[in-house]
Tab-separated table of C-alpha atoms (C1' of nucleotides) in Angstrom:
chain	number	residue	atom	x	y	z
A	1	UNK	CA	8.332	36.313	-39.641
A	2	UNK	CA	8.421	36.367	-35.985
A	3	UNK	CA	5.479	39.230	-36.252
A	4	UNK	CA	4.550	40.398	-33.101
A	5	UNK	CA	1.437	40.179	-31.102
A	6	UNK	CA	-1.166	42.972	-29.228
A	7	UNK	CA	0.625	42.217	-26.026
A	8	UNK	CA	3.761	43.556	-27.949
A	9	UNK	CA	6.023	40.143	-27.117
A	10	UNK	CA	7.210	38.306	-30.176
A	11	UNK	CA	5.252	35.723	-31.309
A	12	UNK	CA	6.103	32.336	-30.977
A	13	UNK	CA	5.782	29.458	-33.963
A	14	UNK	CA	4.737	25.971	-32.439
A	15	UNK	CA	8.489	25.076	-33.219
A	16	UNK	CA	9.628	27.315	-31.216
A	17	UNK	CA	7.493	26.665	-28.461
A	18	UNK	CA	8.749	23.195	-28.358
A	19	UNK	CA	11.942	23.882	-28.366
A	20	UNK	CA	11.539	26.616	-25.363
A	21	UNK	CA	9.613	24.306	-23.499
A	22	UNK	CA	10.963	20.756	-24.451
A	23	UNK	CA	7.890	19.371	-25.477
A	24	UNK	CA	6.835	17.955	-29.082
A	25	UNK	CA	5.405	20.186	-31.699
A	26	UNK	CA	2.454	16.645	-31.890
A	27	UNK	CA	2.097	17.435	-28.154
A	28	UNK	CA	1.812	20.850	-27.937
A	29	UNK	CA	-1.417	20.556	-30.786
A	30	UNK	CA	-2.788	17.666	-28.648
A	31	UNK	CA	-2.809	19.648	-25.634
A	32	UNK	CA	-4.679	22.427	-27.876
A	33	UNK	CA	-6.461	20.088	-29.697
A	34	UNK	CA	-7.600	19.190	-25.316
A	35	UNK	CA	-8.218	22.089	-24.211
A	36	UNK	CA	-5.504	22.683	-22.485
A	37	UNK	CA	-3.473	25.178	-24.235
A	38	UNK	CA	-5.915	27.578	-26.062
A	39	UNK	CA	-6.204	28.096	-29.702
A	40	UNK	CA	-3.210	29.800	-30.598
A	41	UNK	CA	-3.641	32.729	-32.917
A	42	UNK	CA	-2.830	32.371	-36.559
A	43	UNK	CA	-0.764	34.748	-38.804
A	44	UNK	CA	-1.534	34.871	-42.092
A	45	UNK	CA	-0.136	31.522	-43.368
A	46	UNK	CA	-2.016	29.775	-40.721
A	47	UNK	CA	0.827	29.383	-38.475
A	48	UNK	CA	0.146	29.348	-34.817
A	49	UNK	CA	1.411	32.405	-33.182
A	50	UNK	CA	1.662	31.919	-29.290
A	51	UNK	CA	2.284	34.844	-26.844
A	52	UNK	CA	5.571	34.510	-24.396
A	53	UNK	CA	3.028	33.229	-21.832
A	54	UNK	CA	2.302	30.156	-23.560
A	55	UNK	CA	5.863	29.318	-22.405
A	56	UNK	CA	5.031	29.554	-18.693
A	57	UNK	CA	1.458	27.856	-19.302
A	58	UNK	CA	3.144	24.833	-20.695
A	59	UNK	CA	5.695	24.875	-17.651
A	60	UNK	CA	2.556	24.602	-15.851
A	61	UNK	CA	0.954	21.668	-17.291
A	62	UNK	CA	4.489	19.803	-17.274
A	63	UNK	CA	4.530	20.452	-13.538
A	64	UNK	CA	1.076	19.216	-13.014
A	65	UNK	CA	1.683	15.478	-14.774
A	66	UNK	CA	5.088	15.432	-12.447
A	67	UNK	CA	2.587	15.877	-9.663
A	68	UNK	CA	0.675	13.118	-11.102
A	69	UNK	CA	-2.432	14.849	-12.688
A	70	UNK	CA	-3.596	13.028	-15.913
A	71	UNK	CA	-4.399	16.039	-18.752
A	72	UNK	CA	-7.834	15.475	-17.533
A	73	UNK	CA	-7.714	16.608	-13.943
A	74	UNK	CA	-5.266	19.727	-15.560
A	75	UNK	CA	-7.631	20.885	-17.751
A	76	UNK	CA	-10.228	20.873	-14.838
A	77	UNK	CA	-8.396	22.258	-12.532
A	78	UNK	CA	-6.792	24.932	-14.795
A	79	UNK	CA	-9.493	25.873	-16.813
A	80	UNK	CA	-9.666	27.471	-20.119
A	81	UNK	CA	-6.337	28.804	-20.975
A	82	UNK	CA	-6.432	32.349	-20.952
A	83	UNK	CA	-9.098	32.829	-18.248
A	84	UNK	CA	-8.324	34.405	-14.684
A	85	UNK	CA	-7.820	30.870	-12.762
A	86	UNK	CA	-9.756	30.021	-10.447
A	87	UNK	CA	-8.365	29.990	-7.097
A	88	UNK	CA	-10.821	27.872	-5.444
A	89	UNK	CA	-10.983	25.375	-7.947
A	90	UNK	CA	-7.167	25.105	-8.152
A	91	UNK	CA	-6.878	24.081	-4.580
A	92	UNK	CA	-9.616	21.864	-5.156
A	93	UNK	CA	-7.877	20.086	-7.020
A	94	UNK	CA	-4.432	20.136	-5.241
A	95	UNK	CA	-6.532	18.526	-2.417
A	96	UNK	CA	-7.880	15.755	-4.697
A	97	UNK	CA	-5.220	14.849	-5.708
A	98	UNK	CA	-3.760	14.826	-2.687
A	99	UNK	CA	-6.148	12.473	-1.556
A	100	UNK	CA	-5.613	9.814	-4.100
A	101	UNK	CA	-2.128	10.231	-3.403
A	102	UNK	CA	-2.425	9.422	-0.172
A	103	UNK	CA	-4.958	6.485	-1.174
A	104	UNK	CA	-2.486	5.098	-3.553
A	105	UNK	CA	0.226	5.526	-0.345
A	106	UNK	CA	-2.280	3.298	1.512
A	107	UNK	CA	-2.369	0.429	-1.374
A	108	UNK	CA	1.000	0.541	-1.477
A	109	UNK	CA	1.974	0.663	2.469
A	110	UNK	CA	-0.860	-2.530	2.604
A	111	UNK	CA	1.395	-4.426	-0.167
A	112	UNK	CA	4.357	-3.715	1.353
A	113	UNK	CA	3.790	-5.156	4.904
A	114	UNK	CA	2.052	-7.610	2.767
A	115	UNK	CA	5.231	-8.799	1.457
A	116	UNK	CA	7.233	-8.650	3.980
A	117	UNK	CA	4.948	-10.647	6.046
A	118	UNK	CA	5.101	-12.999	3.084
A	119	UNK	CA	8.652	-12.836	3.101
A	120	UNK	CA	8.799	-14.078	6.395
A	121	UNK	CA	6.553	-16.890	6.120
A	122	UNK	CA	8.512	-18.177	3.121
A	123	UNK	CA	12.316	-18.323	5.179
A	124	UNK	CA	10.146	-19.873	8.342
A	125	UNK	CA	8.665	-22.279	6.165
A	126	UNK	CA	7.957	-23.024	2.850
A	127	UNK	CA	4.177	-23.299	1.574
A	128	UNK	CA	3.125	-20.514	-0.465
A	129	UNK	CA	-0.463	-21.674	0.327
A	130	UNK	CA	-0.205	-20.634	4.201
A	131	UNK	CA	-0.025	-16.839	2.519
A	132	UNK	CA	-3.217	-16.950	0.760
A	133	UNK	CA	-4.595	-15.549	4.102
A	134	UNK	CA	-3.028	-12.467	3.094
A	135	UNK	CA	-5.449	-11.335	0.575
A	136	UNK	CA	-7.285	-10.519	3.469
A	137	UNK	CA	-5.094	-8.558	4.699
A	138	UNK	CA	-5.001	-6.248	1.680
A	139	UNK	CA	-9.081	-6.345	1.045
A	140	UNK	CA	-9.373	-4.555	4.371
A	141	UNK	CA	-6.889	-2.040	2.966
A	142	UNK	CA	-8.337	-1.523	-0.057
A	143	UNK	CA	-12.136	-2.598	-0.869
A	144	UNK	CA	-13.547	-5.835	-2.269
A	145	UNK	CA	-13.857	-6.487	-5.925
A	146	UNK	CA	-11.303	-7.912	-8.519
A	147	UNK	CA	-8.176	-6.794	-8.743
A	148	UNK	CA	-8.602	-3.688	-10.819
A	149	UNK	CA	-5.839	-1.549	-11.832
A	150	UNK	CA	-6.045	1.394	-9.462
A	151	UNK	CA	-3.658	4.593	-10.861
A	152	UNK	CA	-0.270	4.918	-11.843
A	153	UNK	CA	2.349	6.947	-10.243
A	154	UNK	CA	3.379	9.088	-12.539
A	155	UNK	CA	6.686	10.411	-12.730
A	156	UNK	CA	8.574	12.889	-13.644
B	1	UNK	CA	-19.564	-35.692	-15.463
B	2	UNK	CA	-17.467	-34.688	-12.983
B	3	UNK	CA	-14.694	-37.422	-13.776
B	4	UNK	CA	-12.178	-38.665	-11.131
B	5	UNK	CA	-8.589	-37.401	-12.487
B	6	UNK	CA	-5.339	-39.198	-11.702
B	7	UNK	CA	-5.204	-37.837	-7.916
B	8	UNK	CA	-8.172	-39.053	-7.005
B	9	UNK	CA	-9.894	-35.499	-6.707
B	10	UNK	CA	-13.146	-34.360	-8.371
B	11	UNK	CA	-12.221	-32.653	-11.346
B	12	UNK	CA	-13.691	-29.440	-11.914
B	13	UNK	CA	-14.801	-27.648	-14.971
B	14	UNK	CA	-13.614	-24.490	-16.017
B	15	UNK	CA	-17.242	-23.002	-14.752
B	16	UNK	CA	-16.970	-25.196	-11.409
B	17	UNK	CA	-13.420	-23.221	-10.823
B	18	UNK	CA	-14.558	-20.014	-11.869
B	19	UNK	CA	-16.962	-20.496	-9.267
B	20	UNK	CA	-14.951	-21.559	-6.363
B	21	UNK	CA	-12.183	-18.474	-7.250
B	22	UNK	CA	-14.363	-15.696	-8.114
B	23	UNK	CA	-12.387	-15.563	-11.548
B	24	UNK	CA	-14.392	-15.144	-15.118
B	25	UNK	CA	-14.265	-18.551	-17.155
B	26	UNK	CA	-12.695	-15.924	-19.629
B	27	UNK	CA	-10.073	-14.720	-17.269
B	28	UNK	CA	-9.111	-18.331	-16.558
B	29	UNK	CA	-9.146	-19.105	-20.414
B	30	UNK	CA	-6.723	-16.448	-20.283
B	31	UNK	CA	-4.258	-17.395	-17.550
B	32	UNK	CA	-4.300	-20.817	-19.120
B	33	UNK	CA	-2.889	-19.292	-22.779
B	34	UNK	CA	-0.659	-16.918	-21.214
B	35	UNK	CA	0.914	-20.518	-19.569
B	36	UNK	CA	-0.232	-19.080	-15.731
B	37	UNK	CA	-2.639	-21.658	-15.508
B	38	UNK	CA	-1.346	-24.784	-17.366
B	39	UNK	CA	-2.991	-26.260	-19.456
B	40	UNK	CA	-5.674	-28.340	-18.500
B	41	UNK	CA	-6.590	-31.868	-18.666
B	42	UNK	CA	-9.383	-32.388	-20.948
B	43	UNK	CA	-12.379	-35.027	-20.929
B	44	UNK	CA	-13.878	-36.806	-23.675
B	45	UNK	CA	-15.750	-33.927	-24.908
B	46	UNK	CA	-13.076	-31.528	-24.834
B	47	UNK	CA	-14.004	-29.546	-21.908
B	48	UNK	CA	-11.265	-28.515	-19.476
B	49	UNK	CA	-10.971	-30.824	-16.106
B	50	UNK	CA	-9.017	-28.880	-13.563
B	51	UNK	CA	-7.337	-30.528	-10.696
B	52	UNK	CA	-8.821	-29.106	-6.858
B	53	UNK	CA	-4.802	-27.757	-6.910
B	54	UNK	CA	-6.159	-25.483	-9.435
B	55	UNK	CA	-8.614	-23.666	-7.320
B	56	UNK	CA	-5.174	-22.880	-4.798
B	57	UNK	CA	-2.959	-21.852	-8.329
B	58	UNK	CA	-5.368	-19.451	-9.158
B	59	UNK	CA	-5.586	-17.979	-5.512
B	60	UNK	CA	-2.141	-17.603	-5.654
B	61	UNK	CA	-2.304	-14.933	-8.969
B	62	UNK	CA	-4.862	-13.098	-7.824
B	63	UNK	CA	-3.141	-12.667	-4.651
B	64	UNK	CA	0.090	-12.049	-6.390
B	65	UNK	CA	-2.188	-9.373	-8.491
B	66	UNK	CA	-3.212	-7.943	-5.345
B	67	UNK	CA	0.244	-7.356	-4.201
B	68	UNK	CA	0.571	-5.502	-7.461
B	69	UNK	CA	2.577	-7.579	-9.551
B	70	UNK	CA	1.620	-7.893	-13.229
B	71	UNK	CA	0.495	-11.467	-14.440
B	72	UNK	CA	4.198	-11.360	-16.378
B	73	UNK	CA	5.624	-11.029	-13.227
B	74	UNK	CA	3.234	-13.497	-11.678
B	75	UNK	CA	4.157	-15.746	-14.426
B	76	UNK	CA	7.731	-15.025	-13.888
B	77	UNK	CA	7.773	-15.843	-10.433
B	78	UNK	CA	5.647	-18.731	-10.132
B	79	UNK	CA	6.601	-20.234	-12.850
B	80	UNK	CA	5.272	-23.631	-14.710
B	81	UNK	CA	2.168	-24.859	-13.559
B	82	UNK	CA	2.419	-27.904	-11.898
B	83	UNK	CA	6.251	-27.433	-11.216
B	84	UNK	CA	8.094	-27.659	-8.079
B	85	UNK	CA	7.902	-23.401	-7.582
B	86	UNK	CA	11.850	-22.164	-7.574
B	87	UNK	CA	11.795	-20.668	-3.777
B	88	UNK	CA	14.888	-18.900	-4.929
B	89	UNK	CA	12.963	-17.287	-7.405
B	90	UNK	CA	10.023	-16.670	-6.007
B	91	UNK	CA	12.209	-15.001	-3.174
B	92	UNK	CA	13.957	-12.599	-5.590
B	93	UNK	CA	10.199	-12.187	-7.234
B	94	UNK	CA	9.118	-10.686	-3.786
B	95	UNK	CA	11.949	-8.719	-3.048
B	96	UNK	CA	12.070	-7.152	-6.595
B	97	UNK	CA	8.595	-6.058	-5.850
B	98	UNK	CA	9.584	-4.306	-2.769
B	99	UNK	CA	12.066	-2.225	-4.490
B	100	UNK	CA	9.182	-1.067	-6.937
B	101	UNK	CA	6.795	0.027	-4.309
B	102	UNK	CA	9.586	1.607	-2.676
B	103	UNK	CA	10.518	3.618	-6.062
B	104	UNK	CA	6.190	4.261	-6.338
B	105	UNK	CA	6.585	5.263	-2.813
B	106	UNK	CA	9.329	8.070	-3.625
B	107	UNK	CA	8.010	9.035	-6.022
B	108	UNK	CA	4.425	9.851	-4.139
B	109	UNK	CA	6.154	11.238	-1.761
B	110	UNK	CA	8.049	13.410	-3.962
B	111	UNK	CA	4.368	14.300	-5.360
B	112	UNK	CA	2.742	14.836	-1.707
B	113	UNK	CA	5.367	17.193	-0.840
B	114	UNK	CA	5.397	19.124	-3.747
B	115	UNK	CA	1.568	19.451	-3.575
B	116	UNK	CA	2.093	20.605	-0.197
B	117	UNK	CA	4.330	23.276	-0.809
B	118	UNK	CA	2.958	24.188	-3.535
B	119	UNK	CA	-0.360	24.724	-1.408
B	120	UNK	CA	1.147	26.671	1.060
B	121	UNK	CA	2.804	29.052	-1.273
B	122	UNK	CA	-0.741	29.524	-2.874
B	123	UNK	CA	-2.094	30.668	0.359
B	124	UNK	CA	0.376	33.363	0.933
B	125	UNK	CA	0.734	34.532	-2.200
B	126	UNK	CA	-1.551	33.893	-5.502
B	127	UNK	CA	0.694	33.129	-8.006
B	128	UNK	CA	1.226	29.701	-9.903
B	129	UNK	CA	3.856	30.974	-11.466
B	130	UNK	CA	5.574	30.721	-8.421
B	131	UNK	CA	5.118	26.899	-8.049
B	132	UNK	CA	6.733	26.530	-11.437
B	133	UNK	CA	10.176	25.857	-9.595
B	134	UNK	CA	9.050	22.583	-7.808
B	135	UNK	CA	9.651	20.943	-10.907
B	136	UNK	CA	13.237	20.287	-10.098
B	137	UNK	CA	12.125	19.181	-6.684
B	138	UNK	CA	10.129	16.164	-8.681
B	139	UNK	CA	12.966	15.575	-11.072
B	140	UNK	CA	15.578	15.498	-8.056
B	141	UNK	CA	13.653	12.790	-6.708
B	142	UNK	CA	12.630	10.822	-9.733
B	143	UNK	CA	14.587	11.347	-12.790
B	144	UNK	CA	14.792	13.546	-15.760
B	145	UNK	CA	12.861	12.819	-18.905
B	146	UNK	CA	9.216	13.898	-19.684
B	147	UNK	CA	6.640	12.824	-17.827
B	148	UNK	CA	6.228	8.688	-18.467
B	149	UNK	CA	3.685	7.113	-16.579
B	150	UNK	CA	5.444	5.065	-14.103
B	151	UNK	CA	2.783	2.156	-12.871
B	152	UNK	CA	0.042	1.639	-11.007
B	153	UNK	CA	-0.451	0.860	-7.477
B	154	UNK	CA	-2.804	-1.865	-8.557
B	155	UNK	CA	-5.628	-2.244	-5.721
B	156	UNK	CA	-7.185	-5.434	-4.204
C	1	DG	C1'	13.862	28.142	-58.793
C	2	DC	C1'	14.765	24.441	-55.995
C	3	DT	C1'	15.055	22.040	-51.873
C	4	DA	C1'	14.662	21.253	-47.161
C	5	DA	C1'	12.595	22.491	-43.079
C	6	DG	C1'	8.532	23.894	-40.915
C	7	DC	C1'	3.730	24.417	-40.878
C	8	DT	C1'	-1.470	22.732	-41.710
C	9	DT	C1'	-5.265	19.004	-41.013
C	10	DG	C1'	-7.643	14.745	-39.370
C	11	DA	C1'	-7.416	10.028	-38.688
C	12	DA	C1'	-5.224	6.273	-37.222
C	13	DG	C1'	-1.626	3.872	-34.827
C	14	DT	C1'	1.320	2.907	-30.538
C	15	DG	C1'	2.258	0.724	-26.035
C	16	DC	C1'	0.782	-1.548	-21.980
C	17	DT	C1'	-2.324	-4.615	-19.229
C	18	DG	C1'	-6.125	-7.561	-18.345
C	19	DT	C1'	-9.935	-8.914	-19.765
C	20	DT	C1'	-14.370	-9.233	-22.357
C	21	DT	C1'	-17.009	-10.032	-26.445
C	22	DA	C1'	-18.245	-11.932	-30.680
C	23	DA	C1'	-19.083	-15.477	-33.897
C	24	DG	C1'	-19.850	-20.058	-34.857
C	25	DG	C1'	-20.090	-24.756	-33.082
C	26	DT	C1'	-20.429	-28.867	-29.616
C	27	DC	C1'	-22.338	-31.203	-25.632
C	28	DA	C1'	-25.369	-32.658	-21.828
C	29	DA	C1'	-29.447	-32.334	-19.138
C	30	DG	C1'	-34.441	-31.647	-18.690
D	1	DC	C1'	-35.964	-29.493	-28.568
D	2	DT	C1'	-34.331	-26.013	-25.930
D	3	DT	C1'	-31.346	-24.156	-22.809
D	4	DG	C1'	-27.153	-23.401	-20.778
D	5	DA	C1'	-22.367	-24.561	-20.176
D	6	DC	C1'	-18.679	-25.449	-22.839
D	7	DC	C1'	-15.353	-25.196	-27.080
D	8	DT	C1'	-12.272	-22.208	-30.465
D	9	DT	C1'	-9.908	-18.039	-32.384
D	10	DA	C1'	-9.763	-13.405	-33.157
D	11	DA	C1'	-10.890	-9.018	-32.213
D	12	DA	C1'	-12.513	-5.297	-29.337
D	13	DC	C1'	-12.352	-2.520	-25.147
D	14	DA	C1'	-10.602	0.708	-21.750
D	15	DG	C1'	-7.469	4.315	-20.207
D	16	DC	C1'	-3.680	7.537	-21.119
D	17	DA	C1'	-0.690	10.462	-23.676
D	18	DC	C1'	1.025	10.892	-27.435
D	19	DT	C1'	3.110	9.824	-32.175
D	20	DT	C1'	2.808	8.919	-36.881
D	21	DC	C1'	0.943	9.213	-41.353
D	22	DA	C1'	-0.762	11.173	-45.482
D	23	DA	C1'	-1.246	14.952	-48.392
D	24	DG	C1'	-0.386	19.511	-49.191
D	25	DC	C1'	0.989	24.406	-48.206
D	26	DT	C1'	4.800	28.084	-46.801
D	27	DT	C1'	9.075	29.915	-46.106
D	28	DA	C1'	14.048	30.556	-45.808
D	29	DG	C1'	18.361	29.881	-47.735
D	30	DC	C1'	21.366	29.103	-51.722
DNA sequence: GCTAAGCTTGAAGTGCTGTTTAAGGTCAAG
DNA sequence: CTTGACCTTAAACAGCACTTCAAGCTTAGC
């Protein structure tokens, strides 16, 4: 049917939504389903109808997990779909997650020299047990409890 | 009971070492059935009696953990409990992990500069839309698939 | 009119890692 | 006898982003 919307753009099905944007029809309903895409319209058969926006909206939220936001911190930091944005709140958010990056930079820049310091230890001579002074090393870095799984680095 | 074992040290029960290494008696259980532990002797009553080696052994995983490797790896790299430890291997181990914080490291770079830009263009003009391009900077520098969590930075 | 593709829903499953918890039983010390 | 540490196996949890399934409607093409 293709009918077309108040905004006078032709209405897109969530198949063809997908296909503009490259990302699963099961997706694209979680991501609604979250919050993060608005309740599409429905023509009469109960078929989603998206506006041509939708397009750029889902470009959006693509480009925000490349830049390592989880769906949660996106649909915080974008808000409802739909609504104005808020500016404020968007570089909120940039920051923060700027600031973990740089945190997880840290982790990683403390296992790094870690290693290599290992590294060197191990070709000068060979007891693993004279690196177990390390882990002190990397508690200063870090913080002090059991190793718990920190964040991933997303990508692409 | 605290028997003597073969090398003349006090044994230690699974308790005892989860005491001296910070470690659950569960986590230990765990590292002993996923063959990083070995498994231990046991006494009469069927209780575990770890060697004092043990208490270094399971220094050496969490340290490896803290250096971000996963216990497969760990259990890769150290291999059999009790064994000699393959320094070749243990060696490739250690650099292999270098080349995966270097790829995290890329790619969080990648991320911080994107973030960056895209935070400057936001303050001189206020359109997202405009930020939508940076995706190509992410996939130039990662890959090209949809966004797959990479892995973590794991901390301390 | 039939079939295949596309749409609807909600619930459940997937994959990965590292534990933790539960349930039911044994053992040793006070 | 009670308590606490230990034993076993199996299952649950937690976080994340989806995917798959089941069951049933719609629509387009032939």
């Amino acid at each position: 049917m293709n009918a077309n919307n108040p905004a006078g753009g032709a209405a897109l099905r969530i198949g063809e939504l997908a296909a503009a944007t490259g990302v699963s029809t099961s997706a694209l309903r979680f991501y609604e389903k979250h919050g993060l895409l608005g309740k599409a319209a429905r023509a009469g058969n109960g078929y989603r109808q998206y506006p041509p926006e939708a397009v750029e909206r889902v470009g959006l939220i693509r480009l925000a997990q490349r830049l390592g936001f989880s769906l949660e911190q996106v649909h915080s930091i974008l808000g409802r779909p739909g609504e104005p944005l808020d500016h404020e709140q968007i570089l909120a958010g940039l920051q923060a997650r700027l600031g973990e990056i740089e945190q997880m930079q840290a982790t990683l820049a403390a296992q790094h020299s870690g290693l290599t310091c290992m590294l060197g230890k191990l070709q000068a001579q060979w007891q693993l047990s004279s690196c177990l002074p390390l882990a002190r090393l990397l508690d200063g870095e870090t913080a002090a409890e059991p190793p718990t799984a920190q964040r991933k680095a997303s990508a692409r």
